[in-house]
Rosetta silent file (secondary structure, phi, psi, omega in degrees, C-alpha in Angstrom):
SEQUENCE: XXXXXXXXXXXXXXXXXXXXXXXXXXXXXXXXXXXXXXXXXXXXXXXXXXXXXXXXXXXXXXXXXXXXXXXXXXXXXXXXXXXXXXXXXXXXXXXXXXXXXXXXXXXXXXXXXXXXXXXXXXXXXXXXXXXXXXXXXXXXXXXXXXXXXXXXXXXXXXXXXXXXXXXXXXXXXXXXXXXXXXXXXXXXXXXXXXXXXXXXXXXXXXXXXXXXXXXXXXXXXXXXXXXXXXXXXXXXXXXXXXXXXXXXXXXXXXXXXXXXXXXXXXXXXXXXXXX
SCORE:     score description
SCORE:     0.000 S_00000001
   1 L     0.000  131.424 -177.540   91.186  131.442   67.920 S_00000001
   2 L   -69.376 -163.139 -172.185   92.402  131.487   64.264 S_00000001
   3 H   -92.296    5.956  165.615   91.859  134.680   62.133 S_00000001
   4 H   -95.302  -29.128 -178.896   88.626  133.059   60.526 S_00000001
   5 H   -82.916  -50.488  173.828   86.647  132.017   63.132 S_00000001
   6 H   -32.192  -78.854 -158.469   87.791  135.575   64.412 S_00000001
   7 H   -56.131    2.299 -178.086   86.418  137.292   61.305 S_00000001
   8 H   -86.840  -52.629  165.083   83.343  134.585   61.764 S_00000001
   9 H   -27.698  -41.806 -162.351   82.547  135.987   65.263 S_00000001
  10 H   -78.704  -69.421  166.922   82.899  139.220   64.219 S_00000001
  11 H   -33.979  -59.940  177.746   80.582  139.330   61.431 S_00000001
  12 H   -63.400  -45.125  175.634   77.770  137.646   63.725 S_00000001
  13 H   -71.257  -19.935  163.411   77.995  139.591   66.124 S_00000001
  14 L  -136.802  148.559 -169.498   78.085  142.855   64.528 S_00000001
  15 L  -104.521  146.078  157.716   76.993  143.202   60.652 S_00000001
  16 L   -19.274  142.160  155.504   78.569  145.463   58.579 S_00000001
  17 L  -160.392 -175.420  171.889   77.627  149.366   58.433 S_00000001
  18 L   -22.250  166.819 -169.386   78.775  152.812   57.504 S_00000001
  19 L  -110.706  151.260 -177.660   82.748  152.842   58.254 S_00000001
  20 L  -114.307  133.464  157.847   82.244  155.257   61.979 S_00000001
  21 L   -52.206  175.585  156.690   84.655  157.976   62.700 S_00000001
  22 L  -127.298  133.069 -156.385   87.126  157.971   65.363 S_00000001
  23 E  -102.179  117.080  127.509   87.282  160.648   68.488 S_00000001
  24 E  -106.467  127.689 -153.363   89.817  161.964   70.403 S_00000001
  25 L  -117.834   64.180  160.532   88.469  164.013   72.926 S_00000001
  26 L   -13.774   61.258 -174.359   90.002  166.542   75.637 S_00000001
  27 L   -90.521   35.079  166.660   88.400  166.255   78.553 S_00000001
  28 L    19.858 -162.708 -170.668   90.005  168.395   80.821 S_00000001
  29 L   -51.475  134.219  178.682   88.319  168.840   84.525 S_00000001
  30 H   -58.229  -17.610  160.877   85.765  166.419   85.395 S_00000001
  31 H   -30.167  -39.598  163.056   83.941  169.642   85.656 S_00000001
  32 H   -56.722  -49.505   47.300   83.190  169.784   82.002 S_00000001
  33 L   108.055 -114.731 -171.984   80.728  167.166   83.043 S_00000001
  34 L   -51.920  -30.307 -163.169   78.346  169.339   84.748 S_00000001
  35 L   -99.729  160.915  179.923   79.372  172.898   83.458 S_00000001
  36 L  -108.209  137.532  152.926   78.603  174.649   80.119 S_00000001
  37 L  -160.893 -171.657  174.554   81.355  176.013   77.525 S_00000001
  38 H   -52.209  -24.818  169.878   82.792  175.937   74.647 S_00000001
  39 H   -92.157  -30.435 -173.685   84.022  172.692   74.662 S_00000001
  40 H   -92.702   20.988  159.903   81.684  170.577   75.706 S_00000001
  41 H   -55.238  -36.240  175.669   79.163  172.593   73.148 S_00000001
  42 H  -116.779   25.493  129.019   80.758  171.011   70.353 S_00000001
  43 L   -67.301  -13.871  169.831   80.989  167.705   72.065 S_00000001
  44 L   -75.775  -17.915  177.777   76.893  168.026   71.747 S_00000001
  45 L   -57.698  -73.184 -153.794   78.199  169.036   68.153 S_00000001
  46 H   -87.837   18.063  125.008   78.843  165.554   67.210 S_00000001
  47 H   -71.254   10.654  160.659   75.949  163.658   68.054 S_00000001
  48 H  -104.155  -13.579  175.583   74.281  165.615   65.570 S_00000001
  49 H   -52.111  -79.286 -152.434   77.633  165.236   63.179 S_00000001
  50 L   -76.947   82.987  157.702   78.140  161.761   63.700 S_00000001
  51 L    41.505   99.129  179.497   76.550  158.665   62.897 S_00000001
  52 L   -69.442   98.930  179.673   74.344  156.855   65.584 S_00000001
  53 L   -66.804  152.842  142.653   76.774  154.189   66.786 S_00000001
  54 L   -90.702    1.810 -179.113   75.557  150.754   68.296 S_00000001
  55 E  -135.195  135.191  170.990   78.342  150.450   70.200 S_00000001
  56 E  -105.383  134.491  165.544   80.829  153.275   72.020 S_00000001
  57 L  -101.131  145.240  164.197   84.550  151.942   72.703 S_00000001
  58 E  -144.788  151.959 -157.465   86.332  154.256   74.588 S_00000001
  59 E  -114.562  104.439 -175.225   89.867  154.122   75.522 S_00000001
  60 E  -104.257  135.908 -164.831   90.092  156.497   78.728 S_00000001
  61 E   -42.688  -16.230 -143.180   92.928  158.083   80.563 S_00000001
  62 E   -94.331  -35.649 -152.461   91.481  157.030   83.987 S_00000001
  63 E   -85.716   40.523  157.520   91.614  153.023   83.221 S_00000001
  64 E  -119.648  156.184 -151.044   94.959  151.673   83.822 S_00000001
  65 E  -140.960  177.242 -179.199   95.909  147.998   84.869 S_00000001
  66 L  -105.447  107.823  160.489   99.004  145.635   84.263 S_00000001
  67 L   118.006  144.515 -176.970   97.745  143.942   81.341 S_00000001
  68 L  -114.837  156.795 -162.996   94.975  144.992   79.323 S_00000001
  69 E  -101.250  173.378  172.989   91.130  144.529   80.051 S_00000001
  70 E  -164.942  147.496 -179.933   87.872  145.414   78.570 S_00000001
  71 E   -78.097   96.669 -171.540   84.709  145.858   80.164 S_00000001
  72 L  -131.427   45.358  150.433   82.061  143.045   79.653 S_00000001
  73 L  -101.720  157.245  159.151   79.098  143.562   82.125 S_00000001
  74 L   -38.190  -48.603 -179.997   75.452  144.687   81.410 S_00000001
  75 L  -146.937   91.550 -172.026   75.352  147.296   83.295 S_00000001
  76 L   -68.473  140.894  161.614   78.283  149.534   84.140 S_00000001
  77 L  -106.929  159.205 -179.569   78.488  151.835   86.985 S_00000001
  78 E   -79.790  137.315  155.820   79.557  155.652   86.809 S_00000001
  79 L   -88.552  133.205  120.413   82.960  156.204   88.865 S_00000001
  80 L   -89.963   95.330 -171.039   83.420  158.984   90.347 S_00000001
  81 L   -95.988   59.948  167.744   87.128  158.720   90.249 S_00000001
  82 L  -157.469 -165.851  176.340   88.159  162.387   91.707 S_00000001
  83 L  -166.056 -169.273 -123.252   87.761  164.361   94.995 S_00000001
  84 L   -33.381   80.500  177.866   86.979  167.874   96.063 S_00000001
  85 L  -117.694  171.100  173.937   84.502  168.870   93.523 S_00000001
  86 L   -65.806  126.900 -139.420   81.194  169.808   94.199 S_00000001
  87 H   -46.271  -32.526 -178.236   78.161  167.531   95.745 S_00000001
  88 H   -36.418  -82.663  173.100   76.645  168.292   91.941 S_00000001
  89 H   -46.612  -18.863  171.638   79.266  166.046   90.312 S_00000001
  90 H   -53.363  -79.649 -142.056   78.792  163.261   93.155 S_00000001
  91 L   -82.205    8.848  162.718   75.318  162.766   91.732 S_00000001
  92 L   -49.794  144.769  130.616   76.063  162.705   88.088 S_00000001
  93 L  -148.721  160.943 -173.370   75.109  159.242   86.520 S_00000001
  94 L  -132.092   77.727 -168.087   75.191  157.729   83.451 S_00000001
  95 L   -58.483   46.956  171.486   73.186  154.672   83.189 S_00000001
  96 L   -81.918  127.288  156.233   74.488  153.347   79.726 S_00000001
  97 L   -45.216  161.695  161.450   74.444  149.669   78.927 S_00000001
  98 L  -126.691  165.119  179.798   77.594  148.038   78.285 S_00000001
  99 L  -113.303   94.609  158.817   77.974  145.023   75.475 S_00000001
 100 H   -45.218  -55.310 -162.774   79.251  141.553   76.475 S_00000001
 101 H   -49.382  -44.656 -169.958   78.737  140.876   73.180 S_00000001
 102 H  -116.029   11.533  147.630   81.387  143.434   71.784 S_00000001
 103 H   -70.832  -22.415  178.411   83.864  143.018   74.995 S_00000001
 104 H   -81.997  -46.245  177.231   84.041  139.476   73.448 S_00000001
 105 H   -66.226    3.194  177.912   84.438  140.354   70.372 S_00000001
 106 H   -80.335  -75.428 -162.422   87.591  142.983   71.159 S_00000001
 107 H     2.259  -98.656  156.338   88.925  140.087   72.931 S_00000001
 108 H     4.649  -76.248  161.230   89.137  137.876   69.716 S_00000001
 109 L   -32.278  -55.590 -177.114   89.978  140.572   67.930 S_00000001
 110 L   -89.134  130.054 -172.253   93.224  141.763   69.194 S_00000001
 111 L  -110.726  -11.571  179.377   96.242  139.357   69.022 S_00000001
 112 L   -72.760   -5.830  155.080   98.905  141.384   70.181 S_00000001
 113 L  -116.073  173.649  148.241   97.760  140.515   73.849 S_00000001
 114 L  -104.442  139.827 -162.704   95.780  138.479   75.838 S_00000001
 115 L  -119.167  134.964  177.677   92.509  140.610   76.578 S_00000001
 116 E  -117.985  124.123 -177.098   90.984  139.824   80.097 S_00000001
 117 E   -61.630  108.301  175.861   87.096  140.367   80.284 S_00000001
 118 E  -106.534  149.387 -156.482   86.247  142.635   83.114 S_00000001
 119 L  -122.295  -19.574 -167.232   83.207  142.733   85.581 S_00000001
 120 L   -87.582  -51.343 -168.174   84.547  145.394   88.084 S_00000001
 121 L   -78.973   67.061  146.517   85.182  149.016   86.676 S_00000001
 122 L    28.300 -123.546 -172.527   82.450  150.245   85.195 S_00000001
 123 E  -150.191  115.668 -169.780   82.666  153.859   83.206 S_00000001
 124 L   -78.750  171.211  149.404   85.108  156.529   84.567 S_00000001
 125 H   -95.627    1.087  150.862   85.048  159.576   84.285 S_00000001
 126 H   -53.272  -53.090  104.151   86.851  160.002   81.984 S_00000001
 127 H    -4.386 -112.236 -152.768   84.270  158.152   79.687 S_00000001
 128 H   -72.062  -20.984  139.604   81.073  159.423   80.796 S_00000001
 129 H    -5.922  -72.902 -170.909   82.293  162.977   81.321 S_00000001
 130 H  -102.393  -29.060 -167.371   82.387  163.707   77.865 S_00000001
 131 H   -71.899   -6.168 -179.024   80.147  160.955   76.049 S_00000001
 132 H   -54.670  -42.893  175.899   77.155  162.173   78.096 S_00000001
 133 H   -56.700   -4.311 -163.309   77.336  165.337   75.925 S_00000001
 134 H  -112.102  -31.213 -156.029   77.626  163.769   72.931 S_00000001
 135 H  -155.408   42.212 -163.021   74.785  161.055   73.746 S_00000001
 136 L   -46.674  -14.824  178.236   72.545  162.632   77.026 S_00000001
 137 L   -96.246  -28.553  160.952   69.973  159.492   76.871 S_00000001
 138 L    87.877   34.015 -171.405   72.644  156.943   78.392 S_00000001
 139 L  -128.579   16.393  175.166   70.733  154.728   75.148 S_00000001
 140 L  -136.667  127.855 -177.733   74.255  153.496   73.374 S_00000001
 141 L   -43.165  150.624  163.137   76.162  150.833   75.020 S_00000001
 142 E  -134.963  152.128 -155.049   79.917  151.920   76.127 S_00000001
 143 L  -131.409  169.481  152.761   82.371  149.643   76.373 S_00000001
 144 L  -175.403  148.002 -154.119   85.923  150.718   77.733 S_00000001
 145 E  -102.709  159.019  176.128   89.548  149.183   76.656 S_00000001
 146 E  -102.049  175.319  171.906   92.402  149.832   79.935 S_00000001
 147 E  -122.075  115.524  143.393   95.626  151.187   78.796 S_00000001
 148 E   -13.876   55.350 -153.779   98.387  148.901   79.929 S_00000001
 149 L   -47.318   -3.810 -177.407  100.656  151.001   82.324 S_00000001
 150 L  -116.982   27.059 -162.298  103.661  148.774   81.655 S_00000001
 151 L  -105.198  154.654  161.765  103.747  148.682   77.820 S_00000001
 152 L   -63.775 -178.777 -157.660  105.465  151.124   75.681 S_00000001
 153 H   -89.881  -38.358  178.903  104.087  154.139   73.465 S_00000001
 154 H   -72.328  -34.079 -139.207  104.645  151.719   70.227 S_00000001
 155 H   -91.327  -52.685 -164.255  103.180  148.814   71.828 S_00000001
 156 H   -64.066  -46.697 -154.434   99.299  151.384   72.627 S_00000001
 157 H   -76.823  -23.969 -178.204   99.597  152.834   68.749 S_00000001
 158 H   -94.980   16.475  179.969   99.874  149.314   67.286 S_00000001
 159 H  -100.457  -24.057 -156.158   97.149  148.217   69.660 S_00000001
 160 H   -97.103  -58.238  172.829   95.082  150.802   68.737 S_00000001
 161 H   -55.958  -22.288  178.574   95.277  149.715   64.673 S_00000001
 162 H   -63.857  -25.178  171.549   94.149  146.148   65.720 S_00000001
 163 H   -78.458    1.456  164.018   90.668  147.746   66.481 S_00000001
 164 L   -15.694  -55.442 -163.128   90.349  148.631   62.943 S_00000001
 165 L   -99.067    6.137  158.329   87.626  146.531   61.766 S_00000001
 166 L   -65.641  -19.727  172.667   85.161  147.605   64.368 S_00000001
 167 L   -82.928   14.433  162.673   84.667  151.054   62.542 S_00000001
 168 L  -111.388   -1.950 -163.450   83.021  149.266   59.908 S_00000001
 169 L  -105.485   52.432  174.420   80.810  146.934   62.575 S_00000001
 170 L    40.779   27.860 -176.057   79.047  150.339   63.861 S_00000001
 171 E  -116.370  161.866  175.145   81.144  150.865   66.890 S_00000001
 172 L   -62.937    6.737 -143.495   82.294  154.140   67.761 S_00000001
 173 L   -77.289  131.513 -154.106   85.852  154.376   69.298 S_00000001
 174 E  -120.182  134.628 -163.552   86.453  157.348   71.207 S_00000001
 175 E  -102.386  130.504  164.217   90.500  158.079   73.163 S_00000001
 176 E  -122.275   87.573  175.707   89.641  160.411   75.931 S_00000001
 177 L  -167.259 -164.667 -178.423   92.311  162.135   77.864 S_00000001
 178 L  -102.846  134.225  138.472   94.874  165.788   76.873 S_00000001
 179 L   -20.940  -70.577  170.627   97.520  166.201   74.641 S_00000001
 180 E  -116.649  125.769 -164.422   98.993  168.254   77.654 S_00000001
 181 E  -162.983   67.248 -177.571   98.629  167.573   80.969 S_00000001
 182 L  -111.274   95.870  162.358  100.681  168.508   83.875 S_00000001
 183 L   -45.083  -22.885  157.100   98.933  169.050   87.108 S_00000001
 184 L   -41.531  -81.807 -178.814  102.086  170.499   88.846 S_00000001
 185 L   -91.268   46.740  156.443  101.931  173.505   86.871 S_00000001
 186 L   -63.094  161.380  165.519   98.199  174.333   86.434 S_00000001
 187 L  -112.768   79.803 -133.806   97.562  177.961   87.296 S_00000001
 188 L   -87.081  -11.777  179.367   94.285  176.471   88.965 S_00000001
 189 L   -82.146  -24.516  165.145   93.197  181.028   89.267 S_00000001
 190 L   -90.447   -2.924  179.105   93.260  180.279   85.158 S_00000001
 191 L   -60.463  -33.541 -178.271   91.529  176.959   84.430 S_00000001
 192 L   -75.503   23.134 -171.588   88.492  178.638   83.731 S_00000001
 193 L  -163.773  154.625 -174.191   90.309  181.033   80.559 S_00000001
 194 E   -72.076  121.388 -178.202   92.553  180.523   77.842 S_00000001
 195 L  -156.021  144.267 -170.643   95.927  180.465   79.058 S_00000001
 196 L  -120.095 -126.915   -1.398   99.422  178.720   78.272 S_00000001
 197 L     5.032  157.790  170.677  103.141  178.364   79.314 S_00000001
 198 H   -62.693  -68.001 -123.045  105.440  179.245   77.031 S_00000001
 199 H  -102.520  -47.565  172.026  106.561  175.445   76.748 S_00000001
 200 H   -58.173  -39.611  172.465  102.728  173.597   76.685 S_00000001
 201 H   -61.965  -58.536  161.100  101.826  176.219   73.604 S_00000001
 202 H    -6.938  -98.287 -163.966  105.138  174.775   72.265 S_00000001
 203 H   -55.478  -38.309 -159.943  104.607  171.026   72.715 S_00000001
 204 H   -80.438  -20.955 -175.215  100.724  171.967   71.454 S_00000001
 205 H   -96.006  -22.810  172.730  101.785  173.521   68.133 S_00000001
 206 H   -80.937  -68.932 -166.223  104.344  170.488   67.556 S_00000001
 207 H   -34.192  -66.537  162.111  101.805  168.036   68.368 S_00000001
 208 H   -39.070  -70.292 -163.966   99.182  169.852   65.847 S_00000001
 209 H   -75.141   -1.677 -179.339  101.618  169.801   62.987 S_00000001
 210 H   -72.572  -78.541 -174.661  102.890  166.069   63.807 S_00000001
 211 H   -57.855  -18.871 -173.695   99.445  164.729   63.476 S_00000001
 212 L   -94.643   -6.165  165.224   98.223  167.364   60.681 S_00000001
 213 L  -113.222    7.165  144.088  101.208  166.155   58.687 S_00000001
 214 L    82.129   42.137  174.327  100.413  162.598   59.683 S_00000001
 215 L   -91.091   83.070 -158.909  104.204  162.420   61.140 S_00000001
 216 H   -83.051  -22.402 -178.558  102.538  159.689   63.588 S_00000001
 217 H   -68.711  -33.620 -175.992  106.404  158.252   64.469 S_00000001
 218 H   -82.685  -16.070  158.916  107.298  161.347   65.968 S_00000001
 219 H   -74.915  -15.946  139.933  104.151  161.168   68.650 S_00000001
 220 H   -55.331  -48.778 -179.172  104.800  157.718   69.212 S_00000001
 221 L  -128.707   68.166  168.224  108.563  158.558   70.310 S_00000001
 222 L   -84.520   38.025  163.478  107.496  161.866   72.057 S_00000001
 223 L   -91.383  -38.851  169.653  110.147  161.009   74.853 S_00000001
 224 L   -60.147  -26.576  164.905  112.538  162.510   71.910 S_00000001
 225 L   -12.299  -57.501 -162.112  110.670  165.662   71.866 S_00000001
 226 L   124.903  179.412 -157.234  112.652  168.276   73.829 S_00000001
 227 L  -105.641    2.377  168.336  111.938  169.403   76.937 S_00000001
 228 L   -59.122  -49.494 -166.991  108.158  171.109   75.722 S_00000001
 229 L   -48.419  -68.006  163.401  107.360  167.296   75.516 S_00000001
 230 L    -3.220  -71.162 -176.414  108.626  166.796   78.944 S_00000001
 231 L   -82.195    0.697 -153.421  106.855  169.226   80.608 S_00000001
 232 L  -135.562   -6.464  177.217  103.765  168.873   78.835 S_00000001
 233 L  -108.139   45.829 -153.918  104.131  164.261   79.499 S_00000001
 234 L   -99.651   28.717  145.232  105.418  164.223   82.896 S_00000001
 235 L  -161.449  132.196 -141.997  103.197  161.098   82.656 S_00000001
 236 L  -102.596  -10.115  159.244  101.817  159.035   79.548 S_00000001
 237 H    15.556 -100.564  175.045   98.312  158.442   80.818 S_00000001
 238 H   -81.534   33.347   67.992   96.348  161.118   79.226 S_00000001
 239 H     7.069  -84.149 -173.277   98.569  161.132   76.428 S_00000001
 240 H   -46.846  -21.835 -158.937   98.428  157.285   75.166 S_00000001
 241 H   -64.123  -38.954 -164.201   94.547  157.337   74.401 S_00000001
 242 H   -47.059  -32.384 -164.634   95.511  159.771   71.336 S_00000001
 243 H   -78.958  -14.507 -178.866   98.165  156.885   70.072 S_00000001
 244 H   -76.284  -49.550  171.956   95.123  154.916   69.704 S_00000001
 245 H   -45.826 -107.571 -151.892   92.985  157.426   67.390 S_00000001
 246 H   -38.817  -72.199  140.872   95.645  158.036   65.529 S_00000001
 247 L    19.296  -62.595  169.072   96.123  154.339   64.817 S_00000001
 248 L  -102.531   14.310  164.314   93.261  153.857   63.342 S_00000001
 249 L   -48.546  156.427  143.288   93.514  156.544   60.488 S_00000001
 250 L  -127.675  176.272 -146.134   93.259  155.232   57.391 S_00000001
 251 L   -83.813  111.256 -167.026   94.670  156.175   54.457 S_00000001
 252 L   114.744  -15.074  175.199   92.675  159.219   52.385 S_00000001
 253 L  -100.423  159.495  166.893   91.006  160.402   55.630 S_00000001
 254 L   -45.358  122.284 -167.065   90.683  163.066   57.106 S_00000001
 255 L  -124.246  138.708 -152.803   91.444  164.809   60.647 S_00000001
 256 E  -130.375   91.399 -173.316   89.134  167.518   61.555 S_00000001
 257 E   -91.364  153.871  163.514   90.988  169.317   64.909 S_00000001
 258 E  -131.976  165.719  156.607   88.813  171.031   67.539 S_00000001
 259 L    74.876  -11.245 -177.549   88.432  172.515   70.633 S_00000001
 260 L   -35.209   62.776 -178.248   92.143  173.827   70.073 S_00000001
 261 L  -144.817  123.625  149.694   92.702  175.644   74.047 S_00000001
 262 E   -71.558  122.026  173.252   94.906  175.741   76.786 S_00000001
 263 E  -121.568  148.065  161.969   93.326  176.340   80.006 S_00000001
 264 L    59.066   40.225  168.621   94.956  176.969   83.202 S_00000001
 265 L    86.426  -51.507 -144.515   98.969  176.914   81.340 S_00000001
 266 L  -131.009   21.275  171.035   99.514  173.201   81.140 S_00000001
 267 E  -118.456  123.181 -170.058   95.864  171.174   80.220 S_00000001
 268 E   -98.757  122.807 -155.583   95.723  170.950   76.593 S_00000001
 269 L   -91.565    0.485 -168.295   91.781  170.763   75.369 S_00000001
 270 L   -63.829  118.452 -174.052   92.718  170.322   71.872 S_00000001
 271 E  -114.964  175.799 -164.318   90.673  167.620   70.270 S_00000001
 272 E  -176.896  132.440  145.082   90.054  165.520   66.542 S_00000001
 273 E   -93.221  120.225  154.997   87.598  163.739   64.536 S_00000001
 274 L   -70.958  161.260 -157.170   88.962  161.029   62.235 S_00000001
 275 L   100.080    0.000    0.000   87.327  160.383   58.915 S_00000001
């Protein structure tokens, strides 16, 4: 499709509004889900913060395929995509619509791939985890983009700018997964208190001034890091959704970090609002 009929598509299908921030979100233990603390207090913060999207995109840690996908049925089901947690978390759901309408129009949108329209996964938890808190009526369509497992770190951040011109079409897009996040070395008697490694505080304090000094090349080629990085990547998963956020700054805005905690040494909760 050329880049007119694209911007023709676009335009019908969603009309201008307010330009929408963009969310990266820490969600640590699917637990956050069900439990109350400080973080997911001020994910309840910003649905009173934020704008009432009509659409949520979310780019989630839990989602990856060879190739990348988007989510275009009516009515997604919640995964519960973990295992020994309590019967409690079993019976979470989170009946949110999803929008055919704006899985086609990502399609369209992005040219740096071919985008394949998906009917199977539903909304991980990664995804519904955190947007219930943020949205508890299950009343704003979510959407969710895969992360390509065979593409590089450059290849997610310049994917992640192509979704630009939905944050003026009312959609939402929210990166869900940790900054740091190596299950090897949790100290699983500390997830529930603030606690670090030497080498995850590190990587967490680099990270922080990379993005607060909007040095976005060196978090794109955090394999150059050191050995904080290392330790703190030992897979790019929960990592990549952030390359996405960060992507879509634009130029004069703003990055608002939260949520700024290590729990249990090596999961970093530290989170940011774009605008």
């Amino acid at each position: 499709m050329s880049d007119l009929k694209t911007l023709r598509s676009l335009n019908e299908s969603l009309p201008f509004t307010q330009k929408m921030p963009v969310l990266f979100l820490g969600h640590g233990s699917p637990m956050n889900a069900i439990e109350e603390n400080e973080f997911v207090s001020n994910f309840r913060r910003l649905g009173k913060e934020v704008a009432r999207p009509k659409v949520i995109l979310c780019i989630s840690a839990h989602w990856e395929t060879k190739g990348t996908k988007v989510t275009a049925m009516q009515h997604p089901t919640t995964i519960h995509d973990f295992g020994g947690f309590p019967q409690a978390l079993f019976d979470v759901q989170y009946p949110a619509p999803g929008s055919p309408e704006l899985a086609q129009v990502t399609k369209e949108l992005i040219t740096k791939t071919d985008v394949a329209l998906d009917h199977h996964w539903g909304l991980d938890h990664g995804a519904w985890s955190v947007i219930k808190h943020i949205y508890p009526d299950a009343d704003v369509p979510v959407i969710q983009l895969s992360l390509d497992y065979t593409k590089s770190p450059k290849y997610h951040f310049e994917l992640g700018q192509e979704l630009e011109k939905l944050r003026h079409k009312g959609v939402l897009i929210v990166g869900s997964g940790n900054v740091v996040h190596n299950l090897r070395k949790v100290k699983w008697n500390k997830l529930n208190e603030t606690y670090a490694w030497d080498w995850a505080e590190e990587a967490n304090e680099k990270m922080k001034s990379f993005i607060l000094d909007g040095n976005y090349q060196a978090l794109v080629d955090y394999g150059k890091q050191g050995s904080s990085f290392a330790l703190s990547i030992p897979t790019p998963e929960h990592y990549l959704p952030l390359l996405y956020v960060l992507g879509l700054k634009e130029k004069n805005e703003s990055v608002a970090l939260f949520n700024d905690k290590m729990v249990g040494g090596s999961i970093g909760m530290l989170s940011l609002k774009i605008d």
